[in-house]
Tab-separated table of C-alpha atoms in Angstrom:
chain	number	residue	atom	x	y	z
A	1	UNK	CA	159.478	80.373	131.744
A	2	UNK	CA	158.244	83.429	133.654
A	3	UNK	CA	154.651	82.303	133.189
A	4	UNK	CA	155.060	79.947	136.153
A	5	UNK	CA	155.208	83.001	138.415
A	6	UNK	CA	151.964	84.402	137.065
A	7	UNK	CA	148.876	84.326	139.295
A	8	UNK	CA	146.564	81.378	138.649
A	9	UNK	CA	143.215	83.206	138.791
A	10	UNK	CA	143.442	85.367	135.592
A	11	UNK	CA	145.071	82.562	133.611
A	12	UNK	CA	142.316	80.177	134.660
A	13	UNK	CA	139.735	82.662	133.420
A	14	UNK	CA	141.357	82.551	129.976
A	15	UNK	CA	141.422	78.742	129.669
A	16	UNK	CA	138.284	77.873	131.720
A	17	UNK	CA	135.999	77.244	128.720
A	18	UNK	CA	138.481	74.964	126.942
A	19	UNK	CA	139.307	73.077	130.120
A	20	UNK	CA	135.635	72.522	130.878
A	21	UNK	CA	135.131	71.023	127.399
A	22	UNK	CA	137.991	68.591	127.992
A	23	UNK	CA	137.085	67.717	131.605
A	24	UNK	CA	133.323	68.291	131.951
A	25	UNK	CA	133.143	66.274	135.226
A	26	UNK	CA	135.663	68.597	136.959
A	27	UNK	CA	134.534	71.929	138.387
A	28	UNK	CA	137.079	74.507	139.595
A	29	UNK	CA	135.336	76.478	142.330
A	30	UNK	CA	138.236	78.864	143.073
A	31	UNK	CA	141.915	79.282	142.159
A	32	UNK	CA	144.742	81.173	143.835
A	33	UNK	CA	148.481	81.417	144.276
A	34	UNK	CA	150.749	81.142	141.250
A	35	UNK	CA	151.250	78.612	138.492
A	36	UNK	CA	154.498	77.764	140.308
A	37	UNK	CA	152.961	77.225	143.709
A	38	UNK	CA	149.205	77.270	143.616
A	39	UNK	CA	145.981	76.236	145.261
A	40	UNK	CA	142.380	75.783	144.218
A	41	UNK	CA	139.043	74.392	145.301
A	42	UNK	CA	137.825	71.681	142.930
A	43	UNK	CA	134.959	69.210	142.656
A	44	UNK	CA	134.718	66.023	140.652
A	45	UNK	CA	131.227	64.861	139.691
A	46	UNK	CA	129.108	65.056	142.874
A	47	UNK	CA	131.869	64.154	145.290
A	48	UNK	CA	132.576	66.601	148.134
A	49	UNK	CA	134.970	69.449	147.108
A	50	UNK	CA	138.718	69.092	147.538
A	51	UNK	CA	141.347	71.676	148.502
A	52	UNK	CA	144.078	71.161	145.921
A	53	UNK	CA	147.651	72.499	146.347
A	54	UNK	CA	150.598	71.950	144.021
A	55	UNK	CA	154.235	72.830	143.408
A	56	UNK	CA	156.075	72.765	140.070
A	57	UNK	CA	159.727	71.653	139.900
A	58	UNK	CA	161.959	74.358	138.361
A	59	UNK	CA	164.636	71.787	137.439
A	60	UNK	CA	162.295	69.704	135.251
A	61	UNK	CA	161.218	72.847	133.359
A	62	UNK	CA	164.811	73.193	132.173
A	63	UNK	CA	164.464	69.707	130.640
A	64	UNK	CA	161.372	70.723	128.675
A	65	UNK	CA	158.702	69.116	130.830
A	66	UNK	CA	156.361	70.100	133.627
A	67	UNK	CA	156.650	68.039	136.812
A	68	UNK	CA	154.508	68.727	139.855
A	69	UNK	CA	153.565	67.260	143.206
A	70	UNK	CA	150.008	67.781	144.399
A	71	UNK	CA	147.737	67.048	147.330
A	72	UNK	CA	143.934	67.060	147.469
A	73	UNK	CA	142.177	67.103	150.843
A	74	UNK	CA	138.534	67.361	151.773
A	75	UNK	CA	135.727	65.838	153.805
A	76	UNK	CA	136.296	62.137	154.020
A	77	UNK	CA	139.298	61.942	151.701
A	78	UNK	CA	142.882	62.849	150.862
A	79	UNK	CA	145.089	62.068	147.874
A	80	UNK	CA	148.744	62.682	147.031
A	81	UNK	CA	150.204	62.389	143.528
A	82	UNK	CA	152.958	63.367	141.170
A	83	UNK	CA	152.356	64.444	137.577
A	84	UNK	CA	154.607	64.886	134.530
A	85	UNK	CA	153.693	66.537	131.249
A	86	UNK	CA	155.676	66.971	128.033
A	87	UNK	CA	154.836	67.418	124.380
A	88	UNK	CA	154.243	63.689	123.841
A	89	UNK	CA	152.551	62.340	126.977
A	90	UNK	CA	151.120	62.985	130.431
A	91	UNK	CA	151.726	60.852	133.509
A	92	UNK	CA	149.969	60.687	136.851
A	93	UNK	CA	152.023	58.612	139.252
A	94	UNK	CA	152.639	57.808	142.932
A	95	UNK	CA	148.911	58.247	143.568
A	96	UNK	CA	148.157	57.406	147.201
A	97	UNK	CA	145.029	58.217	149.154
A	98	UNK	CA	142.181	57.232	151.365
A	99	UNK	CA	138.409	57.674	150.906
A	100	UNK	CA	135.796	56.990	153.548
A	101	UNK	CA	132.300	55.705	152.985
A	102	UNK	CA	130.614	59.152	153.206
A	103	UNK	CA	132.767	60.375	150.312
A	104	UNK	CA	132.096	57.291	148.156
A	105	UNK	CA	128.361	57.243	148.951
A	106	UNK	CA	127.914	60.837	147.845
A	107	UNK	CA	128.086	59.427	144.284
A	108	UNK	CA	127.350	55.717	144.645
A	109	UNK	CA	123.912	56.388	146.161
A	110	UNK	CA	122.837	57.745	142.810
A	111	UNK	CA	123.586	54.304	141.360
A	112	UNK	CA	121.512	52.638	144.039
A	113	UNK	CA	124.353	51.463	146.301
A	114	UNK	CA	125.965	52.606	149.575
A	115	UNK	CA	129.051	51.253	151.365
A	116	UNK	CA	130.661	51.239	154.768
A	117	UNK	CA	134.389	50.864	155.336
A	118	UNK	CA	137.456	52.606	153.995
A	119	UNK	CA	139.019	52.543	150.508
A	120	UNK	CA	142.801	52.950	150.193
A	121	UNK	CA	144.767	53.605	146.957
A	122	UNK	CA	148.477	52.797	146.796
A	123	UNK	CA	151.176	53.572	144.218
A	124	UNK	CA	148.735	53.962	141.328
A	125	UNK	CA	149.797	55.438	137.993
A	126	UNK	CA	148.225	56.268	134.617
A	127	UNK	CA	150.064	57.439	131.459
A	128	UNK	CA	148.441	58.828	128.337
A	129	UNK	CA	149.523	60.202	124.929
A	130	UNK	CA	147.303	62.499	122.912
A	131	UNK	CA	144.906	59.729	121.940
A	132	UNK	CA	144.772	56.951	124.551
A	133	UNK	CA	145.909	55.480	127.851
A	134	UNK	CA	149.318	53.909	127.289
A	135	UNK	CA	150.045	52.411	130.696
A	136	UNK	CA	148.356	51.963	134.101
A	137	UNK	CA	148.840	50.145	137.353
A	138	UNK	CA	148.278	50.280	141.081
A	139	UNK	CA	146.683	48.685	144.132
A	140	UNK	CA	143.417	49.259	145.929
A	141	UNK	CA	142.141	47.912	149.264
A	142	UNK	CA	138.653	48.083	150.737
A	143	UNK	CA	138.401	47.280	154.436
A	144	UNK	CA	135.199	45.358	154.021
A	145	UNK	CA	131.802	46.013	155.572
A	146	UNK	CA	128.189	46.486	154.540
A	147	UNK	CA	126.930	47.115	151.000
A	148	UNK	CA	123.331	48.251	150.721
A	149	UNK	CA	121.551	47.830	147.394
A	150	UNK	CA	118.390	49.823	146.737
A	151	UNK	CA	116.742	47.725	144.021
A	152	UNK	CA	116.027	45.021	144.944
A	153	UNK	CA	116.476	46.179	148.542
A	154	UNK	CA	119.078	44.138	150.391
A	155	UNK	CA	122.194	44.500	152.520
A	156	UNK	CA	125.287	42.368	151.976
A	157	UNK	CA	128.190	41.909	154.388
A	158	UNK	CA	131.466	41.495	152.537
A	159	UNK	CA	135.017	40.698	153.672
A	160	UNK	CA	138.031	42.916	152.804
A	161	UNK	CA	138.700	43.099	149.060
A	162	UNK	CA	141.830	43.960	147.046
A	163	UNK	CA	142.074	45.515	143.629
A	164	UNK	CA	144.766	45.605	140.948
A	165	UNK	CA	144.646	48.154	138.108
A	166	UNK	CA	146.221	47.370	134.751
A	167	UNK	CA	145.875	47.893	131.029
A	168	UNK	CA	144.460	45.018	128.932
A	169	UNK	CA	143.952	45.309	125.157
A	170	UNK	CA	144.168	49.135	125.521
A	171	UNK	CA	141.311	49.053	128.076
A	172	UNK	CA	141.576	50.105	131.741
A	173	UNK	CA	140.880	47.079	133.925
A	174	UNK	CA	140.380	46.749	137.707
A	175	UNK	CA	140.491	43.172	139.009
A	176	UNK	CA	138.889	42.900	142.460
A	177	UNK	CA	139.818	39.818	144.440
A	178	UNK	CA	139.249	38.094	147.779
A	179	UNK	CA	142.180	35.981	148.934
A	180	UNK	CA	143.525	36.021	145.362
A	181	UNK	CA	140.274	34.720	143.875
A	182	UNK	CA	138.650	37.040	141.304
A	183	UNK	CA	135.338	38.406	142.552
A	184	UNK	CA	134.686	41.314	140.176
A	185	UNK	CA	136.291	42.572	137.014
A	186	UNK	CA	135.625	46.187	135.936
A	187	UNK	CA	136.629	47.243	132.419
A	188	UNK	CA	136.458	50.874	131.307
A	189	UNK	CA	136.568	51.792	127.612
A	190	UNK	CA	137.629	55.134	126.116
A	191	UNK	CA	133.999	56.215	125.687
A	192	UNK	CA	133.518	56.055	129.482
A	193	UNK	CA	131.430	52.864	129.599
A	194	UNK	CA	132.243	50.380	132.328
A	195	UNK	CA	131.586	46.631	132.023
A	196	UNK	CA	131.308	44.877	135.381
A	197	UNK	CA	131.755	41.101	135.399
A	198	UNK	CA	130.454	39.573	138.625
A	199	UNK	CA	132.126	36.262	139.320
A	200	UNK	CA	130.930	33.200	141.220
A	201	UNK	CA	133.387	34.071	143.999
A	202	UNK	CA	131.398	37.268	144.697
A	203	UNK	CA	128.273	35.185	145.219
A	204	UNK	CA	130.163	32.946	147.658
A	205	UNK	CA	131.630	35.719	149.805
A	206	UNK	CA	128.303	37.557	149.830
A	207	UNK	CA	126.492	34.412	150.956
A	208	UNK	CA	124.356	34.386	147.812
A	209	UNK	CA	123.318	31.197	146.087
A	210	UNK	CA	125.264	30.639	142.889
A	211	UNK	CA	123.253	29.366	139.900
A	212	UNK	CA	123.435	25.594	139.759
A	213	UNK	CA	126.360	24.262	137.758
A	214	UNK	CA	128.446	27.453	137.925
A	215	UNK	CA	131.949	27.768	139.318
A	216	UNK	CA	133.646	30.441	141.504
A	217	UNK	CA	135.744	31.746	138.574
A	218	UNK	CA	132.858	31.973	136.136
A	219	UNK	CA	131.175	35.235	135.212
A	220	UNK	CA	127.610	35.025	136.556
A	221	UNK	CA	126.373	38.523	135.727
A	222	UNK	CA	127.600	41.104	133.264
A	223	UNK	CA	126.540	44.744	133.788
A	224	UNK	CA	127.236	47.959	131.834
A	225	UNK	CA	127.184	51.485	133.237
A	226	UNK	CA	128.143	54.897	131.828
A	227	UNK	CA	130.708	56.298	134.320
A	228	UNK	CA	132.478	59.114	132.445
């Protein structure tokens, strides 16, 4: 129990190598405070760094689990969340945040795309056991704007889009819709590969010509990309 009062920095030094093997995309730039009430500077992939602060609930420790509230803030973004961890599972819940286009484009430009607008995340949650994701859900909203594609070079103007996260056949799925019509469906498998199904609706809202004989709900293009 007393370990929660220990300073973060020396403990992080002991577990840094193992943590890096588990989460290679996450870099901890600095760590301070205590396990109980700590702070750190972190960076995910090539996104701008975040200042992370957290507090652990002493009451939940008495029940045999770790429960914490955390906040990450940095250039162009903020995110609040709650986390629970016990011997059987881990839960990230009540994830809320906003991310502006500069934050998103710091990574998306390497995939040949840039965006304008603002992305909001509301009441999102993910639960995992030791082997797989067991539950997920949440809402996303993009304010709409310009999407610039590098190859072939073109700029699309899109209306606001909504997203719903859920679990489907043990795969993480994000359905992106415009006025309740499916425009994109992103499926992420446990190996970190994303399959992106581009529907006829996306062609319509982007003012692109749909292939003759296709419908708005039909998958027109199917792309795969290694994300994680």
